[in-house]
Amino acid sequence: MTRLSHLTLRNFLIALHDLLATTAALFVAFYLRFEGGELFFARLPLLLKILPGFLAFSVVVFYVFNLTTTKWRFISLPDALNIIRVATVLTVALLVLDYIFLAPNVRGAFFLGKVTIILYWFLEISFLSALRLAYRYFRYTRVRRHARIEDASPTLLIGRAADAEVLLRGIESGAITRVWPVGVLSPSRADLGQLIRNVPVLGGIDDIEDVIGDFAKRNKSIARVVMTPSAFEPEAHPESVLMRARRLGLIVSRLPSLESGDTPRLTAVAVEDLLLRPSEKIDYARLETLIRDKSVIVTGGGGSIGSEICERVVAFGAARLLVLENSEPALYAVMEALAAQGSAATIEGRIADIRDRERVMRLMAEFKPDIVFHAAALKHVPILERDWSEGVKTNIFGSINVADAALAAGAEAMVMISTDKAIEPVSMLGLTKRFAEMYCQALDHDLGSQGGDKSSPMRLISVRFGNVLASNGSVVPKFKAQIEAGGPVTVTHPDMVRYFMTIREACDLVITATTHALGAERSNLSVYVLNMGQPVKIVDLAERMIRLSGLQPGYDIEIVFSGMRPGERLNEILFASEEPTVEIGIAGIMAARPNEPPMQTLRKWITALEQAIARDDRATIRTILKDAVPEFGSTAA
């Protein structure tokens, strides 16, 4: 009934067209078979008698095979197959009608005959397809004409045929505008000399200067280059493509990956697009299964990670989303961004500080979430080294408040965003996050040991990962600003090494880890670690960013070593020495065996911490935290 209730006047007009096409196909098949003579007119009364019933059956077949509800503007191979299926079903219906009902009961001989039925099959396909294809071609030519009229930029596409075809479809449908594709450069030799939607593959990626020069000689200068996802694979040498295109004075854009169902659009090429290993392949169907129709809360929803998680859960079909954020500008910004998506989800935003236990408990009790993503935290290492008691209040007590509130509200899962700095920590950020991890692990363990009833206990998991490119406080935006200001670029130490990944990949893998934790068989794994590939030397990162800006390190832009800051170490680690690692069978994610003190011990430390915080007794606070996390500072550089 839902599909029927959504039918519009356009759908009824399509059905009317298909009925007329079917009627015409049937009459023309009769006319051609019996050559318009006496046999044709002798059969006409009975044909008119059976026609209404056949057309009524046809309407049902059209609807079942989606002919009535498919937009003609986007008709494609699946729609053509549906037309063939419709014609085949209706032809079989005529065969049954002729051989079983009409021949023995009415005429004693076949009324339609095999030739008429075969003719009808071909004619039905032709008549149903003709106007659809004509309309598709009309829209295609109109888009191309508008592109020329609107001074669209002559554009060279870079990437394999499959990616180029997605981009060309986006141009033809009007989703991508002001682009006029004149050719494709592909890294695959199999694509050379081919046409992709009537656009030629002109050569390999290394031929960019020759192709640009050839067009310039013919007074058809190319103004723009669009890099598709395959152009960012290591073998395509994306840095070289970007630098050569910029040397030639071309505008460079990119088509983001469409695996997650994003609308085709062009964006600027960001430096971080060129700094990473290939992203892990995400099973988006798995994520949709987890999130669809769920009620979700995201704490710290205005931050870099929190806002991306908000966007992802909305994209994956959450029914309701509550964004908790203590910064009014950040909450406003994320709510505006979510509203622009036009999602059907009910989205609310609330000003709330996770330190305020009563408010967090009340908001969660009112909202009744299925899943809570806890991204709120204080994260800047040097600031927390100075104001570390604030880190204790937010990262420890705030996380305890969120975990307890989620449990009281009946949530299925609480997912804490942790950090690789929590492993054998040398900073207050790492130390406070490790304590919060231990609380979640202990609570998860206690809930698991209470299992046995039909209602599964809530899961509490922590997901660790390293630096996120372009996040607030990330080194990449800092380097960009320093390069734009003319330098110098400041690096703390020549041997400083860090892991990096994109915000999108990190958030998708966080949700993927949640799907494992909520799997059919409850595991005792509660700490997940994202695979961030090979670590990157920060000085190498700075040099690459300077080169990608068209400048020379050490000549145009100086690199200055400023010295390590409090709480930093040269190399990050992913697992503590006392945490056995576990493969969980999901690309991009590993897990650690629990290694937490019992909840009874943790609650004693928490009570002592509360009393010490109230007295601002920093010596006692540090002693308690050192007792809770004995490895603190053990690997300080």
XYZ file of C-alpha atoms in Angstrom:
637
model
C 0.000 0.000 0.000
C 2.893 2.359 0.616
C 4.028 2.316 -3.007
C 0.457 2.781 -4.266
C -0.097 5.759 -1.980
C 2.932 7.485 -3.502
C 1.641 7.337 -7.087
C 1.262 10.721 -8.795
C -0.411 12.055 -11.937
C 2.886 11.427 -13.753
C 2.667 7.716 -12.895
C -0.896 7.480 -14.227
C 0.161 9.181 -17.465
C 3.005 6.661 -17.829
C 0.519 3.811 -17.283
C -1.788 5.343 -19.916
C 1.107 5.515 -22.385
C 1.960 1.873 -21.746
C -1.666 0.809 -22.223
C -1.820 2.631 -25.553
C 1.512 1.080 -26.581
C 0.261 -2.399 -25.643
C -3.000 -1.881 -27.537
C -1.129 -0.665 -30.580
C 1.316 -3.593 -30.431
C -1.573 -6.091 -30.304
C -3.520 -4.540 -33.185
C -0.463 -4.029 -35.373
C 0.626 -7.649 -34.777
C -2.856 -8.828 -35.922
C -2.842 -6.490 -38.899
C 0.610 -7.600 -40.086
C -0.130 -11.302 -39.527
C -3.447 -11.273 -41.408
C -2.401 -8.537 -43.883
C -5.427 -6.413 -43.054
C -7.782 -8.707 -44.998
C -10.920 -10.632 -44.194
C -9.228 -12.780 -41.549
C -8.231 -9.641 -39.657
C -11.740 -8.122 -39.677
C -13.303 -11.507 -38.839
C -11.185 -11.658 -35.657
C -11.704 -8.014 -34.706
C -14.955 -8.425 -32.645
C -13.451 -11.123 -30.423
C -10.205 -9.165 -30.113
C -12.155 -6.126 -28.888
C -14.016 -8.382 -26.450
C -10.871 -9.797 -24.785
C -8.935 -6.495 -24.927
C -10.251 -4.858 -21.671
C -9.332 -7.874 -19.539
C -5.904 -8.137 -21.169
C -5.216 -4.422 -20.597
C -6.285 -4.674 -16.951
C -3.819 -7.541 -16.518
C -1.193 -5.429 -18.320
C -1.512 -2.574 -15.802
C -0.677 -4.977 -12.973
C 2.350 -6.306 -14.888
C 3.594 -2.747 -15.600
C 3.431 -1.906 -11.914
C 5.035 -5.140 -10.705
C 8.023 -4.612 -13.011
C 8.343 -0.900 -12.093
C 7.552 0.531 -15.528
C 4.937 2.809 -13.995
C 7.295 4.255 -11.369
C 10.600 4.592 -13.261
C 11.652 8.106 -14.332
C 12.163 8.221 -18.071
C 14.948 10.769 -17.684
C 17.197 8.094 -16.181
C 16.174 5.069 -18.262
C 19.034 2.580 -18.419
C 19.874 -1.101 -18.924
C 17.871 -2.353 -15.879
C 14.806 -0.521 -17.223
C 15.310 -2.064 -20.672
C 15.434 -5.493 -19.027
C 12.187 -4.698 -17.219
C 10.547 -3.829 -20.566
C 11.686 -7.190 -21.956
C 10.285 -8.941 -18.862
C 6.939 -7.163 -19.248
C 6.732 -8.065 -22.947
C 7.606 -11.687 -22.146
C 4.983 -12.005 -19.382
C 2.280 -10.477 -21.585
C 3.287 -12.710 -24.511
C 3.042 -15.811 -22.319
C -0.359 -14.568 -21.151
C -1.513 -14.338 -24.785
C -0.148 -17.823 -25.429
C -2.092 -19.248 -22.476
C -5.203 -17.331 -23.548
C -4.993 -18.640 -27.109
C -4.025 -22.260 -26.472
C -6.068 -22.987 -23.332
C -9.109 -20.723 -23.338
C -9.879 -19.542 -26.881
C -8.906 -22.457 -29.137
C -10.935 -25.276 -27.496
C -13.872 -23.170 -26.294
C -14.461 -20.486 -28.911
C -13.143 -21.248 -32.334
C -11.909 -24.795 -32.387
C -8.739 -23.393 -33.896
C -6.068 -20.996 -32.721
C -7.292 -17.423 -32.574
C -3.973 -15.612 -32.319
C -1.496 -18.102 -33.695
C 2.239 -18.408 -33.037
C 3.265 -15.865 -35.668
C 0.971 -13.186 -34.228
C 2.274 -13.811 -30.706
C 5.929 -13.610 -31.802
C 5.209 -10.403 -33.723
C 3.491 -8.985 -30.636
C 6.563 -9.660 -28.447
C 8.850 -7.639 -30.725
C 6.315 -4.861 -31.208
C 5.559 -4.585 -27.475
C 9.259 -4.093 -26.688
C 9.571 -1.514 -29.493
C 6.471 0.483 -28.591
C 7.226 0.543 -24.836
C 10.828 1.601 -25.505
C 10.462 4.127 -28.308
C 9.068 7.139 -26.449
C 11.182 6.433 -23.382
C 14.405 6.370 -25.397
C 13.339 9.452 -27.335
C 12.718 11.349 -24.086
C 16.037 10.129 -22.628
C 17.850 11.338 -25.745
C 16.014 14.684 -25.629
C 17.127 15.271 -22.011
C 20.663 14.164 -22.840
C 20.973 16.607 -25.761
C 19.377 19.401 -23.733
C 21.919 18.997 -20.916
C 24.749 19.046 -23.435
C 23.276 22.121 -25.132
C 22.904 23.933 -21.805
C 26.474 23.018 -20.909
C 27.694 24.730 -24.086
C 25.430 27.759 -23.584
C 26.516 28.192 -19.960
C 30.199 28.367 -20.961
C 31.055 25.028 -19.394
C 34.784 24.462 -19.004
C 36.406 22.057 -21.484
C 37.498 19.330 -19.082
C 39.876 16.384 -19.097
C 38.828 13.437 -16.909
C 41.529 11.395 -15.181
C 40.886 7.844 -13.988
C 39.754 4.436 -15.128
C 36.774 3.916 -17.427
C 34.374 2.838 -14.652
C 35.002 6.031 -12.649
C 34.836 8.229 -15.737
C 31.505 6.649 -16.669
C 30.033 7.580 -13.249
C 31.184 11.154 -13.734
C 29.788 11.323 -17.278
C 26.424 10.047 -16.057
C 26.430 12.778 -13.423
C 27.049 15.373 -16.147
C 24.311 13.941 -18.385
C 21.764 13.891 -15.542
C 22.517 17.490 -14.622
C 23.874 16.601 -11.155
C 27.265 17.994 -12.221
C 27.142 21.285 -14.136
C 29.459 23.672 -16.012
C 31.721 20.820 -17.115
C 32.240 19.835 -20.767
C 34.201 16.550 -21.009
C 36.514 16.411 -24.026
C 38.574 13.333 -23.169
C 39.743 10.813 -20.598
C 43.249 9.890 -19.435
C 43.242 6.418 -17.911
C 45.928 4.518 -15.967
C 44.591 1.267 -17.496
C 46.047 0.261 -20.873
C 42.846 -1.696 -21.597
C 40.939 1.613 -21.802
C 43.161 3.190 -24.463
C 41.449 3.949 -27.766
C 37.981 3.319 -26.318
C 34.930 5.579 -26.167
C 33.139 6.033 -22.815
C 29.642 7.457 -23.343
C 30.947 9.009 -26.568
C 33.986 10.597 -24.875
C 37.353 9.242 -26.120
C 40.161 7.849 -23.954
C 43.045 9.953 -25.288
C 45.968 8.294 -23.515
C 47.558 7.431 -20.199
C 48.018 9.761 -17.250
C 51.603 10.549 -18.267
C 50.276 11.982 -21.540
C 48.658 14.981 -19.849
C 51.085 17.604 -21.228
C 50.869 16.214 -24.781
C 47.059 16.098 -24.737
C 46.760 19.626 -23.295
C 49.245 20.925 -25.887
C 47.420 19.195 -28.749
C 44.099 20.808 -27.784
C 45.784 24.197 -27.408
C 47.197 23.941 -30.965
C 43.640 23.383 -32.236
C 42.386 26.466 -30.299
C 40.355 24.221 -27.982
C 42.202 24.943 -24.776
C 41.378 22.667 -21.820
C 40.642 24.682 -18.689
C 39.993 22.015 -16.107
C 41.012 18.558 -14.901
C 38.754 16.294 -12.827
C 40.437 13.485 -10.896
C 38.225 10.460 -10.186
C 38.827 8.079 -7.220
C 41.081 5.773 -9.261
C 43.356 8.750 -10.024
C 44.307 8.815 -6.321
C 45.614 5.249 -6.236
C 49.391 5.088 -5.654
C 50.162 3.643 -9.107
C 48.456 6.666 -10.712
C 50.956 9.036 -8.990
C 48.340 11.595 -7.920
C 50.899 14.081 -6.591
C 52.563 14.221 -9.993
C 49.201 14.716 -11.731
C 48.256 17.554 -9.401
C 51.593 19.340 -9.717
C 51.692 19.005 -13.523
C 48.095 20.206 -13.877
C 48.790 23.229 -11.708
C 51.960 24.013 -13.682
C 49.784 24.046 -16.808
C 47.440 26.534 -15.139
C 44.457 24.158 -14.975
C 41.684 24.126 -12.385
C 41.875 20.769 -10.590
C 38.770 19.143 -9.055
C 37.966 15.685 -7.798
C 34.978 13.344 -7.760
C 34.709 11.788 -4.292
C 34.068 8.071 -3.943
C 30.380 7.236 -4.359
C 30.489 3.883 -2.534
C 28.484 5.269 0.358
C 25.691 6.567 -1.848
C 26.718 10.221 -1.975
C 25.277 12.455 -4.694
C 27.786 13.007 -7.531
C 29.502 16.352 -7.048
C 32.862 17.935 -7.671
C 35.048 19.236 -4.860
C 38.436 20.884 -4.649
C 41.451 18.598 -4.381
C 42.658 18.840 -0.797
C 46.261 18.130 0.106
C 45.104 15.389 2.496
C 43.603 13.505 -0.464
C 47.172 12.763 -1.544
C 48.722 11.872 1.788
C 47.084 8.567 2.649
C 47.184 4.886 1.896
C 44.065 3.568 0.111
C 41.085 3.526 2.463
C 39.703 0.266 3.772
C 36.690 -1.063 1.873
C 33.617 -0.434 3.999
C 30.598 -2.751 4.027
C 27.959 -0.013 3.896
C 25.063 -2.490 3.863
C 26.280 -3.757 7.235
C 26.318 -0.212 8.634
C 22.833 0.544 7.305
C 21.521 -2.634 8.930
C 22.842 -1.428 12.291
C 21.704 2.210 12.078
C 18.469 2.110 10.042
C 15.403 3.183 12.064
C 17.464 3.497 15.267
C 17.529 6.363 17.772
C 21.073 7.704 18.144
C 22.750 10.193 20.484
C 26.132 11.755 19.653
C 27.941 13.638 22.414
C 30.383 16.285 21.237
C 28.376 16.321 18.014
C 29.770 19.689 16.947
C 33.394 18.554 16.896
C 35.290 17.107 13.941
C 34.604 13.447 14.753
C 31.203 14.023 16.333
C 29.795 16.012 13.411
C 30.980 13.395 10.922
C 29.364 10.603 12.968
C 26.132 12.644 12.961
C 26.250 12.920 9.166
C 26.995 9.209 8.762
C 24.193 7.945 11.017
C 21.729 10.208 9.188
C 23.031 8.923 5.839
C 22.622 5.322 7.047
C 18.945 5.840 7.880
C 18.696 6.657 11.588
C 15.112 7.505 12.560
C 16.069 9.970 15.311
C 19.270 11.797 16.205
C 20.041 13.871 19.291
C 23.187 16.002 19.144
C 24.687 16.992 22.500
C 27.259 19.804 22.409
C 28.463 22.358 24.960
C 29.579 24.903 22.331
C 26.684 26.941 20.966
C 28.448 27.917 17.666
C 29.506 24.300 17.070
C 25.966 23.026 17.743
C 24.497 25.627 15.384
C 26.969 24.705 12.638
C 26.311 20.951 12.808
C 22.535 21.428 12.952
C 22.664 23.636 9.847
C 24.805 21.058 8.020
C 22.420 18.233 8.953
C 19.363 20.254 7.921
C 20.952 20.851 4.502
C 21.002 17.077 3.891
C 17.209 17.005 3.698
C 17.002 13.756 5.666
C 13.725 12.278 6.879
C 15.301 11.674 10.293
C 14.074 13.658 13.300
C 17.137 15.658 14.372
C 17.399 17.593 17.629
C 20.279 19.540 19.154
C 20.801 20.318 22.838
C 23.337 22.430 24.678
C 24.741 20.132 27.348
C 28.023 19.599 29.176
C 28.805 15.944 29.834
C 30.176 17.001 33.251
C 26.592 17.887 34.248
C 25.478 14.414 35.322
C 21.856 15.318 36.048
C 21.314 16.990 32.659
C 22.948 14.120 30.738
C 20.881 11.556 32.659
C 17.659 13.511 32.055
C 18.265 14.068 28.307
C 19.071 10.405 27.695
C 16.099 9.217 29.762
C 13.779 11.443 27.699
C 15.272 10.471 24.321
C 15.708 6.726 25.011
C 18.558 6.068 22.545
C 19.393 2.748 20.956
C 23.053 3.695 20.409
C 25.193 6.416 22.013
C 28.387 7.605 20.305
C 30.497 9.425 22.890
C 32.834 11.805 21.044
C 32.888 14.670 23.578
C 36.331 15.144 25.106
C 39.163 17.554 25.717
C 41.893 16.427 23.314
C 44.687 18.977 22.879
C 47.801 17.425 24.414
C 49.813 20.544 25.472
C 46.717 22.310 26.867
C 45.756 19.294 28.980
C 49.317 19.023 30.285
C 48.800 22.488 31.756
C 45.102 22.258 32.741
C 44.993 18.533 33.385
C 42.376 18.679 36.143
C 39.905 19.857 33.493
C 40.782 16.775 31.462
C 39.938 14.608 34.488
C 36.550 16.309 34.865
C 35.617 15.949 31.191
C 37.387 12.830 29.922
C 36.901 10.690 33.051
C 33.846 11.944 34.922
C 32.100 13.082 31.752
C 32.579 9.637 30.191
C 31.302 7.961 33.371
C 28.209 10.173 33.239
C 27.551 9.264 29.587
C 28.056 5.532 30.199
C 25.797 5.487 33.269
C 23.123 7.571 31.517
C 23.143 5.311 28.456
C 22.726 2.252 30.689
C 19.892 3.851 32.668
C 18.136 4.877 29.424
C 18.198 1.278 28.112
C 20.594 1.817 25.197
C 21.886 -1.167 23.209
C 25.421 0.221 23.023
C 27.638 3.069 24.146
C 30.654 3.657 21.907
C 33.471 5.801 23.282
C 35.867 7.497 20.867
C 39.300 6.882 22.356
C 42.842 7.517 21.138
C 46.064 5.656 20.462
C 47.570 7.923 23.135
C 45.683 5.862 25.757
C 48.163 2.989 25.329
C 50.945 3.177 27.926
C 50.135 6.884 28.168
C 52.710 9.650 28.573
C 50.200 12.536 28.448
C 47.182 13.558 30.512
C 45.036 13.103 27.407
C 46.148 9.488 27.127
C 45.907 8.900 30.872
C 42.354 10.248 31.235
C 41.184 8.385 28.138
C 42.729 5.135 29.431
C 40.881 5.519 32.741
C 37.607 6.100 30.857
C 38.331 2.996 28.751
C 38.855 0.946 31.915
C 35.514 2.084 33.327
C 33.683 1.147 30.130
C 35.507 -2.207 29.987
C 34.648 -3.018 33.602
C 30.986 -2.037 33.174
C 30.777 -4.050 29.954
C 32.320 -7.042 31.739
C 29.864 -6.811 34.642
C 26.874 -6.515 32.294
C 28.096 -9.475 30.258
C 28.465 -11.641 33.340
C 24.823 -10.880 34.180
C 23.653 -12.275 30.805
C 21.381 -15.239 30.346
C 18.070 -13.504 29.909
C 16.534 -12.921 26.513
C 17.192 -9.189 26.525
C 20.852 -8.686 25.612
C 22.778 -6.439 28.023
C 24.129 -3.128 26.803
C 27.568 -3.181 25.182
C 30.193 -0.574 26.082
C 33.122 -0.396 23.711
C 36.041 1.942 23.088
C 37.499 2.580 19.632
C 41.077 3.826 19.391
C 42.641 5.586 16.441
C 45.315 8.165 15.775
C 45.358 11.582 14.160
C 42.537 12.527 11.822
C 43.393 14.677 8.839
C 41.751 18.118 8.754
C 40.218 17.714 12.222
C 40.267 20.594 14.711
C 43.833 20.972 15.955
C 45.256 18.627 13.292
C 48.723 19.323 11.944
C 47.522 19.517 8.315
C 45.404 22.708 8.679
C 48.228 24.191 10.738
C 50.789 23.470 8.007
C 48.416 24.841 5.350
C 48.072 28.120 7.220
C 51.836 28.377 7.740
C 52.527 27.735 4.035
C 49.921 30.310 2.966
C 51.566 32.832 5.338
C 54.948 32.250 3.681
C 56.397 30.034 6.400
C 58.164 28.889 8.349
C 56.522 25.492 8.860
C 57.120 24.339 12.431
C 57.782 20.663 13.188
C 58.453 19.607 16.766
C 61.148 16.979 16.043
C 62.813 15.549 12.891
C 61.969 11.974 14.004
C 58.357 12.624 15.080
C 56.040 9.955 13.588
C 52.236 9.792 13.599
C 49.383 7.710 12.151
C 46.806 9.485 9.975
C 43.425 8.664 8.473
C 40.468 10.601 7.076
C 37.513 11.610 9.225
C 35.093 9.730 6.937
C 37.017 6.454 7.102
C 37.543 6.712 10.863
C 33.833 7.257 11.539
C 32.731 4.484 9.182
C 35.115 2.076 10.911
C 33.857 3.185 14.345
C 30.323 2.217 13.280
C 31.694 -1.016 11.769
C 33.301 -1.896 15.119
C 29.909 -1.336 16.750
C 28.323 -3.865 14.387
C 30.846 -6.456 15.611
C 30.241 -5.663 19.268
C 26.479 -6.030 18.751
C 26.830 -9.226 16.724
C 24.737 -12.319 17.337
C 27.373 -13.878 19.579
C 28.422 -11.540 22.367
C 32.213 -11.450 22.611
C 34.268 -10.248 25.545
C 36.069 -7.749 23.292
C 35.451 -4.139 24.287
C 38.463 -2.241 22.885
C 38.783 -1.920 19.125
C 41.731 -0.416 17.282
C 41.524 0.973 13.754
C 44.191 0.017 11.237
C 45.831 3.293 10.251
C 48.377 1.847 7.857
C 51.995 2.954 7.974
C 52.983 5.829 10.264
C 53.997 9.083 8.582
C 57.055 11.155 9.474
C 55.800 14.649 10.269
C 58.760 16.322 8.561
C 58.064 14.305 5.380
C 54.443 15.386 5.593
C 55.510 19.031 5.831
C 57.840 18.704 2.836
C 55.164 17.050 0.675
C 52.613 19.718 1.553
C 55.076 22.456 0.604
C 55.809 20.774 -2.752
C 52.101 20.227 -3.440
C 51.643 23.968 -2.969
C 54.089 24.516 -5.850
C 56.975 25.591 -3.588
C 60.347 24.166 -2.596
C 61.067 23.213 1.042
C 64.149 24.925 2.389
C 64.124 27.443 -0.463
C 60.658 29.028 -0.657
C 59.427 27.778 2.728
C 61.674 27.002 5.692
C 61.044 24.075 8.047
C 61.883 24.887 11.661
C 62.161 22.309 14.462
C 60.517 23.808 17.557
C 61.151 20.997 20.074
C 58.850 18.389 21.580
C 55.981 19.687 23.667
C 54.905 18.384 27.092
C 53.045 15.078 26.870
C 54.356 14.155 23.404
C 56.343 11.095 22.342
C 58.111 10.355 19.074
C 56.171 7.215 18.155
C 52.594 6.233 18.893
C 51.717 2.603 19.708
C 48.445 0.774 19.072
C 48.403 -1.951 21.753
C 49.790 -2.109 25.278
C 52.262 -4.870 26.083
C 49.659 -6.444 28.429
C 46.871 -6.415 25.799
C 46.773 -9.496 23.533
C 45.537 -8.564 20.057
C 42.639 -10.343 18.365
C 41.742 -10.547 14.662
C 37.973 -10.115 14.274
C 37.702 -10.817 10.542
C 36.832 -7.238 9.531
C 39.217 -5.288 7.311
C 40.651 -2.230 9.025
C 39.831 -3.216 12.622
C 41.545 -5.257 15.328
C 40.609 -5.763 18.958
C 42.342 -6.100 22.315
C 41.561 -8.579 25.060
C 40.140 -6.812 28.138
C 42.686 -5.829 30.723
C 40.822 -3.784 33.314
C 40.676 -3.758 37.134
C 37.400 -4.911 38.721
C 34.617 -2.333 39.009
C 34.848 -2.378 42.807
C 38.449 -1.108 42.633
C 37.578 1.450 39.983
C 34.750 2.860 42.099
C 37.164 3.392 45.010
C 39.494 5.365 42.716
C 36.539 7.329 41.320
C 35.322 8.279 44.821
C 38.832 9.337 45.833
C 39.171 11.347 42.604
C 35.880 13.165 43.256
C 37.061 14.176 46.711
C 40.483 15.267 45.455
C 38.946 17.275 42.596
C 36.625 19.038 45.054
C 39.700 20.038 47.137
C 41.782 20.782 44.010
C 44.358 18.395 45.535
C 46.506 17.834 42.471
C 49.085 15.662 44.196
C 46.394 13.198 45.322
C 44.761 13.221 41.878
C 48.062 12.361 40.217
C 48.730 9.595 42.787
C 45.310 8.016 42.208
C 45.709 8.098 38.432
C 49.206 6.624 38.703
C 47.815 3.776 40.832
C 45.035 3.165 38.290
C 47.374 3.251 35.281
C 50.815 2.108 36.534
C 52.317 2.244 33.030
C 51.734 6.024 32.865
C 54.919 7.702 31.698
C 56.780 4.414 31.226
C 57.578 5.113 27.572
C 58.047 8.862 27.767
C 60.475 10.110 25.151
